[in-house]
Coordinates of N, CA and C in Angstrom, one line a residue:
Y1 N -10.7 -38.0 41.1 CA -11.9 -37.6 41.7 C -12.2 -36.7 42.7
S2 N -10.9 -36.4 43.6 CA -10.9 -36.1 44.8 C -9.8 -34.9 44.0
E3 N -8.9 -34.9 43.2 CA -8.3 -33.7 42.5 C -8.9 -33.0 41.9
F4 N -10.2 -33.3 41.2 CA -10.9 -32.6 40.3 C -11.6 -32.0 41.3
R5 N -12.0 -32.4 42.9 CA -12.8 -31.2 43.4 C -12.1 -30.0 44.1
Y6 N -10.9 -30.4 44.2 CA -10.4 -29.3 44.6 C -9.9 -28.0 43.4
Q7 N -9.3 -28.7 42.4 CA -9.6 -28.1 41.5 C -10.7 -27.2 41.2
F8 N -11.5 -27.5 41.2 CA -12.8 -26.8 41.0 C -13.3 -25.6 41.8
A9 N -12.7 -25.9 43.3 CA -13.3 -25.2 44.4 C -12.4 -24.1 44.1
S10 N -11.0 -24.6 43.7 CA -10.2 -23.3 43.7 C -10.5 -22.4 42.2
E11 N -11.3 -22.7 41.7 CA -11.3 -21.9 40.0 C -12.8 -21.5 40.1
Y12 N -13.3 -22.0 41.0 CA -15.1 -21.8 41.2 C -15.1 -20.1 41.3
Q13 N -14.4 -19.2 42.1 CA -14.8 -18.2 42.4 C -14.4 -17.2 41.1
A14 N -12.8 -17.3 40.4 CA -12.4 -16.9 39.2 C -13.6 -17.2 37.8
L15 N -13.7 -18.1 38.1 CA -14.9 -18.8 36.8 C -16.1 -17.6 37.0
M16 N -16.7 -17.6 38.1 CA -18.0 -16.8 38.5 C -17.8 -15.4 38.5
Y17 N -16.5 -15.1 38.8 CA -16.1 -13.5 38.2 C -15.8 -13.3 36.6
Q18 N -15.2 -14.2 36.2 CA -15.4 -14.2 34.7 C -16.6 -13.8 34.3
E19 N -17.7 -14.5 34.5 CA -18.9 -14.8 33.9 C -19.9 -13.6 34.6
S20 N -19.4 -13.0 35.7 CA -20.3 -11.9 35.8 C -19.8 -11.0 35.0
K21 N -19.2 -10.9 34.4 CA -18.3 -9.5 33.0 C -18.9 -9.8 31.9
N22 N -20.1 -11.0 31.6 CA -20.4 -10.9 30.3 C -21.2 -9.9 29.8
N23 N -22.0 -9.4 30.2 CA -23.0 -8.4 30.2 C -22.4 -7.1 30.9
F24 N -21.2 -7.0 31.0 CA -20.7 -5.6 31.7 C -20.8 -4.5 30.4
D25 N -21.0 -3.4 30.9 CA -21.2 -2.2 30.2 C -19.7 -1.6 30.4
L26 N -19.0 -1.5 29.1 CA -17.5 -1.2 29.1 C -17.7 0.5 29.1
F27 N -18.8 1.2 28.4 CA -18.7 2.5 28.7 C -19.8 3.0 29.6
S28 N -19.9 2.5 30.4 CA -20.9 2.8 31.6 C -20.1 4.0 32.3
E29 N -20.7 4.9 32.8 CA -20.1 6.2 33.8 C -19.5 5.7 34.8
E30 N -19.8 4.5 35.3 CA -19.5 3.8 36.5 C -18.2 3.0 36.2
T31 N -17.9 2.7 34.9 CA -16.6 2.1 34.5 C -15.7 2.6 34.5
S32 N -14.2 2.4 35.5 CA -13.2 2.9 35.8 C -12.1 2.6 34.3
L33 N -11.2 3.3 34.4 CA -10.2 3.1 33.3 C -9.6 1.6 33.6
D34 N -9.3 1.5 34.6 CA -8.8 0.0 35.0 C -9.7 -1.0 34.5
E35 N -11.2 -0.8 34.7 CA -11.9 -2.2 34.4 C -11.9 -2.0 32.7
L36 N -12.1 -1.0 32.3 CA -12.2 -0.9 30.7 C -11.3 -1.7 30.1
I37 N -9.6 -1.6 30.5 CA -8.7 -2.1 29.7 C -8.6 -3.4 30.5
E38 N -9.0 -3.7 31.5 CA -8.8 -5.3 31.5 C -10.0 -6.3 31.1
R39 N -11.5 -5.9 30.6 CA -12.8 -6.3 30.5 C -12.6 -6.3 28.8
M40 N -12.1 -5.3 27.9 CA -12.2 -5.0 27.0 C -12.1 -6.5 26.0
P41 N -10.4 -6.7 26.0 CA -10.2 -8.3 25.4 C -11.2 -9.4 25.8
L42 N -12.1 -9.2 26.7 CA -13.0 -10.6 27.1 C -14.2 -10.4 26.5
S43 N -14.5 -9.3 25.8 CA -16.0 -8.7 25.5 C -15.4 -9.6 23.7
F44 N -14.4 -9.4 23.3 CA -14.0 -9.6 22.1 C -14.2 -11.2 22.2
F45 N -13.6 -11.9 23.3 CA -13.2 -13.1 23.2 C -14.7 -14.2 23.3
R46 N -15.5 -13.1 23.8 CA -16.9 -13.9 24.2 C -17.6 -13.7 23.1
S47 N -17.4 -12.7 22.2 CA -18.1 -12.7 20.7 C -17.5 -13.9 19.9
V48 N -16.2 -14.2 19.9 CA -15.8 -15.1 19.0 C -16.2 -16.5 19.7
E49 N -16.5 -16.4 21.1 CA -16.8 -17.9 21.8 C -18.0 -18.3 21.2
Q50 N -19.2 -17.1 21.4 CA -20.3 -17.3 21.0 C -20.5 -17.7 19.8
T51 N -19.9 -16.9 18.6 CA -20.2 -17.8 17.2 C -19.8 -18.9 17.0
M52 N -18.5 -19.4 17.4 CA -18.2 -20.8 17.2 C -19.0 -21.7 17.9
T53 N -19.3 -21.5 19.0 CA -20.3 -22.5 19.8 C -22.0 -22.6 18.7
T54 N -22.1 -21.9 18.1 CA -23.4 -22.1 16.7 C -23.1 -22.7 15.9
L55 N -21.3 -22.6 15.4 CA -20.9 -23.5 14.3 C -20.9 -25.3 14.4
E56 N -21.5 -26.2 13.9 CA -21.2 -27.3 14.0 C -20.0 -27.4 13.1
K57 N -19.5 -28.8 13.6 CA -18.2 -29.3 12.9 C -19.1 -29.9 11.3
Q58 N -19.9 -30.1 11.5 CA -20.4 -30.9 9.8 C -20.5 -29.5 8.8
Q59 N -21.3 -28.7 9.3 CA -21.6 -27.2 8.9 C -19.7 -26.4 8.1
M60 N -19.0 -26.7 9.2 CA -17.3 -26.2 9.0 C -16.8 -27.0 7.9
L61 N -17.4 -28.5 7.5 CA -16.5 -29.0 7.0 C -17.1 -28.8 5.3
R62 N -18.5 -28.8 5.6 CA -19.2 -28.5 4.3 C -18.6 -27.1 3.8
I63 N -18.3 -26.2 4.3 CA -18.0 -25.0 3.7 C -16.1 -25.1 3.3
V64 N -15.6 -25.8 4.3 CA -14.3 -25.9 3.9 C -14.4 -26.5 2.6
R65 N -15.0 -27.8 2.1 CA -15.3 -28.6 0.7 C -15.6 -27.7 0.1
K66 N -16.6 -26.9 0.2 CA -16.9 -25.6 -1.0 C -16.0 -24.9 -1.6
I67 N -15.2 -24.4 -0.4 CA -14.1 -23.6 -0.6 C -13.0 -24.5 -1.5
N68 N -12.7 -25.7 -1.0 CA -11.6 -26.4 -1.9 C -12.2 -26.9 -3.3
D69 N -13.5 -27.2 -3.1 CA -14.2 -27.5 -4.9 C -14.4 -26.1 -5.8
A70 N -13.8 -25.0 -5.3 CA -13.8 -23.7 -5.9 C -13.0 -23.7 -6.9
D71 N -12.6 -23.1 -8.1 CA -11.3 -22.7 -8.6 C -11.3 -21.2 -8.4
E72 N -12.1 -20.4 -8.0 CA -12.0 -18.9 -7.5 C -12.7 -18.6 -6.4
I73 N -12.4 -17.8 -5.4 CA -13.2 -17.4 -3.9 C -13.5 -15.9 -4.3
I74 N -14.7 -15.5 -4.4 CA -15.3 -14.2 -4.6 C -15.6 -13.7 -3.3
I75 N -15.3 -12.7 -2.6 CA -15.4 -12.0 -1.4 C -16.1 -11.0 -1.7
D76 N -17.2 -10.6 -1.0 CA -18.1 -9.3 -1.3 C -18.2 -8.7 0.0
G77 N -18.1 -7.4 0.1 CA -18.5 -6.9 0.9 C -18.0 -5.0 0.9
T78 N -19.3 -4.4 1.5 CA -18.7 -2.7 1.6 C -18.3 -2.0 2.7
S79 N -17.8 -1.0 2.3 CA -17.4 -0.2 3.7 C -16.1 -1.0 4.6
L80 N -16.3 -1.1 5.9 CA -15.9 -2.2 6.5 C -15.6 -3.7 6.2
S81 N -16.7 -4.2 6.0 CA -17.0 -5.4 5.2 C -15.9 -5.5 4.1
Y82 N -15.7 -4.5 3.1 CA -14.6 -4.7 2.0 C -13.3 -5.1 2.6
K83 N -13.1 -4.4 3.7 CA -11.5 -4.1 4.2 C -11.4 -5.8 4.9
I84 N -12.7 -6.3 5.4 CA -12.6 -7.6 6.0 C -12.3 -8.3 4.9
A85 N -13.2 -8.3 3.8 CA -13.1 -9.4 2.6 C -11.7 -8.9 1.8
D86 N -11.0 -7.8 1.9 CA -9.8 -7.6 1.2 C -8.6 -8.5 1.9
L87 N -8.6 -8.6 3.4 CA -8.1 -9.1 4.1 C -8.0 -10.6 4.1
L88 N -9.2 -11.1 4.1 CA -9.4 -12.6 4.0 C -8.9 -13.5 2.4
A89 N -9.4 -12.5 1.6 CA -8.8 -12.6 -0.1 C -7.1 -13.1 0.4
Y90 N -6.2 -11.9 1.1 CA -5.3 -12.4 1.5 C -4.7 -13.6 1.8
K91 N -5.5 -13.7 3.1 CA -5.3 -15.1 3.5 C -5.9 -16.7 3.0
F92 N -6.6 -16.2 2.2 CA -6.7 -17.5 1.1 C -5.7 -17.3 0.4
T93 N -5.2 -16.7 -0.3 CA -3.9 -16.1 -1.1 C -2.7 -17.1 -1.0
D94 N -2.8 -16.7 0.4 CA -1.6 -17.1 1.0 C -1.5 -18.9 1.2
V95 N -2.3 -19.7 1.1 CA -2.3 -20.8 1.2 C -2.6 -21.5 0.2
G96 N -2.8 -20.8 -0.6 CA -2.5 -21.5 -2.6 C -4.0 -21.1 -3.1
F97 N -4.9 -20.2 -2.7 CA -6.4 -20.4 -3.4 C -6.5 -18.8 -4.2
I98 N -7.2 -18.9 -5.5 CA -7.0 -17.9 -5.9 C -8.5 -16.8 -5.3
A99 N -8.4 -16.0 -4.8 CA -9.5 -15.3 -4.2 C -9.1 -13.6 -4.3
R100 N -10.5 -13.0 -5.0 CA -10.5 -11.7 -4.8 C -11.8 -11.1 -3.9
A101 N -11.4 -9.7 -3.5 CA -12.2 -9.2 -2.8 C -12.9 -7.9 -3.8
F102 N -14.1 -8.1 -3.6 CA -14.8 -6.9 -4.6 C -15.7 -6.2 -3.5
S103 N -16.0 -4.9 -4.1 CA -16.9 -3.7 -3.0 C -18.3 -4.1 -4.2
G104 N -18.9 -5.0 -4.7 CA -19.9 -5.4 -5.7 C -19.5 -6.2 -6.4
V105 N -20.0 -7.3 -6.5 CA -19.8 -8.0 -7.9 C -19.5 -7.8 -9.2
S106 N -18.7 -8.2 -9.8 CA -18.4 -8.1 -11.1 C -19.0 -8.9 -11.9
W107 N -20.2 -8.2 -12.9 CA -21.0 -9.2 -13.8 C -19.7 -9.8 -14.7
S108 N -19.1 -9.0 -15.3 CA -18.3 -9.6 -16.7 C -17.6 -10.6 -16.0
H109 N -16.9 -10.3 -14.9 CA -15.8 -11.2 -14.2 C -16.6 -12.3 -13.9
L110 N -17.7 -12.4 -13.2 CA -18.4 -13.5 -13.1 C -18.6 -14.5 -14.4
T111 N -19.2 -13.5 -15.2 CA -19.7 -14.7 -16.4 C -18.6 -14.9 -17.3
A112 N -17.7 -14.5 -16.9 CA -15.9 -14.9 -17.6 C -15.7 -16.5 -16.9
L113 N -16.0 -16.6 -15.9 CA -15.6 -17.8 -15.2 C -16.6 -18.6 -15.6
K114 N -18.1 -18.5 -15.8 CA -18.7 -19.0 -16.3 C -18.4 -19.8 -17.9
E115 N -18.3 -18.7 -18.6 CA -17.6 -19.2 -19.8 C -16.8 -20.2 -19.9
K116 N -15.6 -20.0 -18.8 CA -14.4 -21.1 -18.9 C -14.6 -21.8 -18.3
N117 N -16.1 -22.1 -17.6 CA -16.3 -23.2 -17.0 C -15.4 -23.5 -15.6
K118 N -15.4 -22.7 -15.0 CA -14.4 -22.0 -13.8 C -16.0 -22.3 -12.4
K119 N -15.7 -23.0 -11.6 CA -16.1 -22.9 -10.6 C -16.2 -21.9 -9.5
A120 N -16.8 -21.0 -9.4 CA -17.0 -19.8 -8.6 C -17.5 -19.9 -6.9
L121 N -17.0 -19.8 -6.0 CA -17.7 -19.9 -4.9 C -17.8 -18.1 -4.2
A122 N -18.9 -17.7 -3.9 CA -18.8 -16.2 -3.2 C -19.3 -16.2 -1.7
I123 N -18.3 -15.3 -0.9 CA -18.6 -15.5 0.4 C -19.1 -13.8 0.2
I124 N -20.4 -13.4 1.2 CA -21.0 -12.3 1.3 C -20.9 -11.9 2.6
I125 N -20.2 -10.7 2.8 CA -19.8 -10.1 4.2 C -20.9 -8.7 4.4
S126 N -22.0 -9.1 5.0 CA -22.7 -8.2 5.2 C -22.8 -7.9 7.0
F127 N -22.4 -6.7 7.8 CA -22.8 -6.2 8.9 C -24.2 -6.4 9.2
S128 N -24.9 -6.0 8.4 CA -26.4 -5.5 8.8 C -27.2 -6.5 7.9
G129 N -26.6 -7.1 6.9 CA -27.6 -7.9 6.1 C -28.6 -7.5 5.0
E130 N -28.8 -6.0 5.4 CA -30.0 -5.6 4.7 C -29.1 -4.4 3.3
N131 N -28.1 -4.6 3.6 CA -27.3 -3.4 2.5 C -27.6 -3.7 0.7
K132 N -28.3 -2.9 0.4 CA -28.8 -2.7 -0.8 C -27.7 -3.6 -2.0
L133 N -26.6 -2.8 -2.2 CA -25.5 -3.6 -2.8 C -25.3 -5.0 -2.4
M134 N -25.4 -5.8 -1.6 CA -25.1 -6.6 -1.2 C -26.7 -7.5 -1.6
L135 N -27.5 -7.1 -1.3 CA -28.8 -7.9 -1.9 C -28.8 -8.1 -3.3
N136 N -28.4 -6.9 -4.4 CA -28.5 -6.9 -5.1 C -27.4 -7.8 -5.8
D137 N -26.3 -8.0 -5.5 CA -25.3 -8.7 -5.5 C -25.5 -10.5 -5.5
T138 N -26.4 -10.5 -4.4 CA -26.9 -11.8 -4.3 C -27.9 -12.5 -5.3
K139 N -28.6 -11.5 -6.0 CA -29.3 -11.9 -6.9 C -28.8 -12.0 -8.0
I140 N -27.5 -11.4 -8.5 CA -26.9 -11.5 -9.7 C -26.0 -13.2 -9.4
L141 N -25.8 -13.3 -8.2 CA -25.3 -14.5 -7.5 C -26.2 -15.9 -8.2
K142 N -27.7 -15.4 -7.7 CA -28.5 -16.4 -7.9 C -28.7 -16.8 -9.8
D143 N -28.9 -15.9 -10.2 CA -28.9 -15.9 -11.6 C -28.1 -16.6 -12.0
L144 N -26.5 -16.4 -11.6 CA -25.8 -17.0 -12.5 C -25.3 -18.4 -12.0
G145 N -25.9 -18.9 -11.1 CA -25.9 -20.2 -10.3 C -24.7 -20.3 -9.5
I146 N -24.4 -19.6 -8.8 CA -23.3 -19.4 -8.7 C -23.2 -19.4 -6.7
P147 N -23.0 -20.2 -6.2 CA -23.1 -20.3 -4.2 C -22.7 -19.2 -3.8
Y148 N -23.1 -19.1 -2.6 CA -22.6 -18.2 -1.9 C -23.0 -18.7 0.0
I149 N -21.8 -18.1 0.4 CA -22.3 -18.4 1.9 C -21.9 -16.7 2.7
L150 N -23.3 -16.6 3.3 CA -23.6 -15.4 4.1 C -23.1 -15.5 5.3
V151 N -22.2 -14.4 5.6 CA -21.8 -14.0 7.0 C -22.4 -12.8 7.4
S152 N -23.1 -12.6 8.4 CA -24.0 -11.6 9.2 C -24.4 -11.8 10.6
S153 N -24.4 -10.6 11.1 CA -25.2 -10.9 12.2 C -26.7 -11.0 12.6
N154 N -27.4 -10.6 11.3 CA -29.1 -11.0 11.1 C -29.2 -11.7 10.6
I155 N -29.7 -12.4 11.7 CA -30.7 -14.1 11.1 C -31.9 -13.9 10.4
D156 N -32.5 -12.6 10.1 CA -33.6 -12.3 9.5 C -33.5 -11.8 8.0
S157 N -31.9 -11.7 7.5 CA -31.5 -11.0 6.8 C -32.4 -11.8 5.4
P158 N -32.9 -11.1 4.3 CA -33.3 -11.9 3.1 C -32.3 -12.4 2.4
M159 N -31.4 -12.4 2.5 CA -30.2 -12.8 1.8 C -29.9 -14.2 2.3
V160 N -30.6 -14.8 3.6 CA -30.2 -16.0 4.4 C -31.1 -16.8 3.5
K161 N -32.2 -16.6 2.5 CA -33.1 -17.7 2.0 C -32.1 -18.1 1.3
D162 N -31.5 -17.6 0.5 CA -30.7 -18.4 -1.1 C -29.1 -18.7 -0.8
A163 N -28.7 -18.3 0.8 CA -27.6 -18.7 1.3 C -27.4 -20.4 1.0
N164 N -26.4 -20.6 0.7 CA -25.9 -22.3 0.6 C -25.6 -22.5 2.1
E165 N -24.9 -21.4 2.8 CA -24.2 -21.7 4.1 C -24.5 -20.0 4.8
F166 N -24.9 -20.2 6.0 CA -25.0 -19.2 7.0 C -24.5 -19.0 8.0
I167 N -23.3 -18.2 8.1 CA -22.4 -17.8 9.6 C -22.9 -16.7 10.1
R168 N -23.7 -16.9 11.4 CA -24.3 -15.7 12.1 C -23.1 -15.6 12.9
I169 N -22.9 -14.0 13.1 CA -22.0 -13.3 14.2 C -22.3 -12.6 15.5
F170 N -22.1 -13.3 16.3 CA -23.0 -13.0 17.4 C -21.9 -11.9 18.1
F171 N -22.8 -11.1 18.9 CA -22.0 -10.3 20.0 C -22.6 -10.3 21.3
S172 N -21.1 -10.1 22.0 CA -21.5 -10.3 23.8 C -22.5 -9.0 24.0
Q173 N -22.2 -7.9 23.1 CA -22.8 -6.6 23.7 C -22.7 -6.1 22.6
V174 N -24.0 -5.1 22.4 CA -24.0 -4.1 21.5 C -23.2 -2.8 21.8
D175 N -22.0 -1.9 21.3 CA -21.9 -0.7 21.8 C -21.3 -0.2 20.8
Y176 N -20.1 0.7 20.8 CA -19.2 1.5 20.1 C -18.2 0.7 19.5
L177 N -18.0 -0.6 19.9 CA -17.2 -1.5 19.4 C -17.5 -2.7 18.6
S178 N -18.7 -2.5 18.2 CA -19.8 -3.8 17.5 C -19.0 -4.2 16.0
S179 N -18.6 -2.9 15.4 CA -17.9 -3.1 14.0 C -16.8 -3.9 14.4
S180 N -16.1 -3.3 14.9 CA -14.6 -4.1 15.3 C -14.9 -5.8 15.8
R181 N -15.8 -5.9 16.8 CA -15.8 -7.3 17.2 C -16.4 -7.9 15.9
F182 N -17.3 -7.3 15.2 CA -17.8 -8.2 14.0 C -16.5 -8.7 13.0
G183 N -15.6 -7.7 13.0 CA -14.2 -7.8 11.6 C -13.5 -8.8 12.7
T184 N -13.3 -9.1 13.9 CA -12.4 -9.8 14.7 C -12.8 -11.4 14.7
V185 N -14.7 -11.3 14.8 CA -15.2 -12.6 14.8 C -15.2 -13.1 13.4
V186 N -15.3 -12.9 12.5 CA -15.5 -13.1 11.0 C -13.8 -13.5 10.4
Q187 N -12.6 -12.9 11.2 CA -11.4 -13.3 10.9 C -11.1 -14.7 11.6
A188 N -11.5 -14.7 12.7 CA -11.4 -15.8 13.8 C -12.1 -17.1 12.9
I189 N -13.2 -16.9 12.6 CA -13.9 -17.8 12.2 C -13.4 -18.5 11.0
F190 N -12.9 -17.7 9.9 CA -12.3 -18.0 8.8 C -10.4 -18.4 9.0
D191 N -10.0 -18.1 10.3 CA -8.6 -18.5 10.3 C -9.0 -19.6 10.7
N192 N -10.0 -20.1 11.3 CA -10.2 -21.7 11.7 C -10.5 -22.8 10.6
L193 N -11.6 -22.0 9.5 CA -11.6 -22.8 8.4 C -10.2 -23.2 7.4
I194 N -9.4 -22.2 7.5 CA -8.2 -22.3 6.7 C -7.8 -23.1 7.3
A195 N -7.4 -23.1 9.1 CA -6.5 -24.0 9.5 C -7.0 -25.6 9.5
I196 N -8.5 -25.8 9.1 CA -8.9 -26.9 8.5 C -8.3 -27.8 7.7
N197 N -8.5 -26.4 6.7 CA -7.9 -26.7 5.1 C -6.7 -27.5 5.1
I198 N -5.5 -26.5 6.3 CA -4.3 -26.8 6.1 C -4.2 -28.2 6.7
H199 N -5.0 -28.5 7.9 CA -5.0 -29.9 8.3 C -5.0 -30.9 7.3
F200 N -5.8 -30.7 6.5 CA -6.1 -32.0 5.3 C -5.1 -31.9 4.0
N201 N -4.2 -30.8 4.2 CA -3.3 -30.7 3.1 C -1.7 -30.1 3.4
K202 N -1.1 -31.2 4.0 CA 0.0 -30.7 4.3 C 1.2 -30.6 3.6
N203 N 0.9 -30.4 2.2 CA 1.8 -30.0 1.1 C 2.2 -28.7 1.5
Y204 N 1.1 -27.7 2.2 CA 1.3 -26.4 2.6 C 2.4 -25.9 2.9
F205 N 3.0 -27.1 4.3 CA 3.8 -26.7 5.2 C 5.2 -26.7 4.1
K206 N 5.4 -27.7 3.3 CA 6.2 -27.9 2.4 C 6.7 -26.4 1.2
S207 N 6.1 -25.7 1.1 CA 6.2 -24.5 0.5 C 5.8 -23.2 1.1
H208 N 5.7 -23.2 2.2 CA 5.3 -22.2 2.8 C 6.0 -20.9 3.1
H209 N 7.3 -20.8 2.5 CA 8.1 -19.7 2.0 C 8.6 -19.6 0.5
K210 N 7.7 -20.3 -0.1 CA 7.7 -20.1 -1.7 C 6.7 -18.7 -1.9
N211 N 6.9 -18.3 -3.2 CA 6.1 -17.0 -3.4 C 5.1 -17.3 -3.9
V212 N 3.9 -16.4 -3.6 CA 2.6 -16.7 -4.3 C 2.4 -17.4 -5.7
E213 N 3.4 -17.3 -6.8 CA 2.9 -18.1 -8.0 C 3.2 -19.5 -7.7
D214 N 4.2 -19.8 -6.5 CA 4.4 -21.4 -6.5 C 3.4 -21.6 -5.3
A215 N 2.6 -20.9 -4.9 CA 1.6 -21.3 -4.0 C 0.4 -21.5 -4.7
F216 N 0.3 -21.0 -5.9 CA -0.9 -21.4 -6.7 C -1.1 -22.5 -7.4
E217 N 0.3 -23.4 -7.6 CA 0.2 -24.1 -8.0 C -0.4 -25.6 -7.0
L218 N -0.4 -24.8 -5.5 CA -1.0 -26.3 -4.8 C -2.4 -26.4 -4.7
T219 N -3.2 -25.3 -5.5 CA -4.4 -25.3 -5.2 C -5.2 -26.7 -5.9
E220 N -4.6 -27.8 -6.8 CA -5.1 -28.7 -7.0 C -4.9 -29.8 -5.7
S221 N -3.6 -29.6 -5.4 CA -2.9 -30.5 -4.3 C -4.0 -30.3 -3.2
M222 N -4.3 -29.1 -3.0 CA -4.8 -29.1 -1.9 C -6.5 -29.4 -1.8
K223 N -7.3 -30.0 -2.8 CA -8.6 -30.8 -2.6 C -8.6 -31.6 -1.6
I224 N -10.0 -31.5 -0.6 CA -9.9 -32.7 0.1 C -10.6 -33.8 -0.3
P225 N -9.8 -35.0 -0.3 CA -10.4 -36.1 -0.7 C -11.7 -36.6 -0.4
K226 N -12.6 -36.6 -1.4 CA -14.5 -37.1 -1.2 C -14.3 -38.2 -0.9
K227 N -15.5 -38.8 -0.4 CA -15.7 -40.0 0.1 C -16.1 -40.6 -1.0
D228 N -16.1 -42.0 -0.9 CA -16.0 -42.9 -1.9 C -17.6 -43.3 -1.9

């Protein structure tokens, strides 16, 4: 206990200094270049940390199970969100899933999956939660009975109502870097979910250096065992 007190006392000042930066305006006229360089990484870290603290373990496990149960993952976004979707599709493919990025879902592709009795899971990425194309896409998904996970910073988005899971992205502050923070936080969240998946599926490591075709064969072996 005495050692803990000494450690706390020695770190308290640094902790208070870090906390004082939470609402720091990076682009204030009073901000020096040195302060901007020093505090910018913290603003990204705080956004990731704030978002992660709102995600409960059980929700993360539910999402991982939904991902594992899907035969194909459809990741949908426009503009910057499409770039994020494309990167996430690559990350999922790299660990053995069939994943595709779309800027507007394809009705013909989704109906083809339904006809083949393939289970699809959609991930909708929308910074504002108000994008008209994304709103229309969620209606298509609902009509086809395809579940979707909504990733957005807007808790009042009309897409939240029909979402099977909602991941709300938080920002430590809103400024010129908000879009960049959004992309960073989304990637961090899904990196975490993919890491959980890998934790359940040790076979991934055995084939880490194989090509994509070999990785696809792992899809069935990467299912999380269901409870009895």
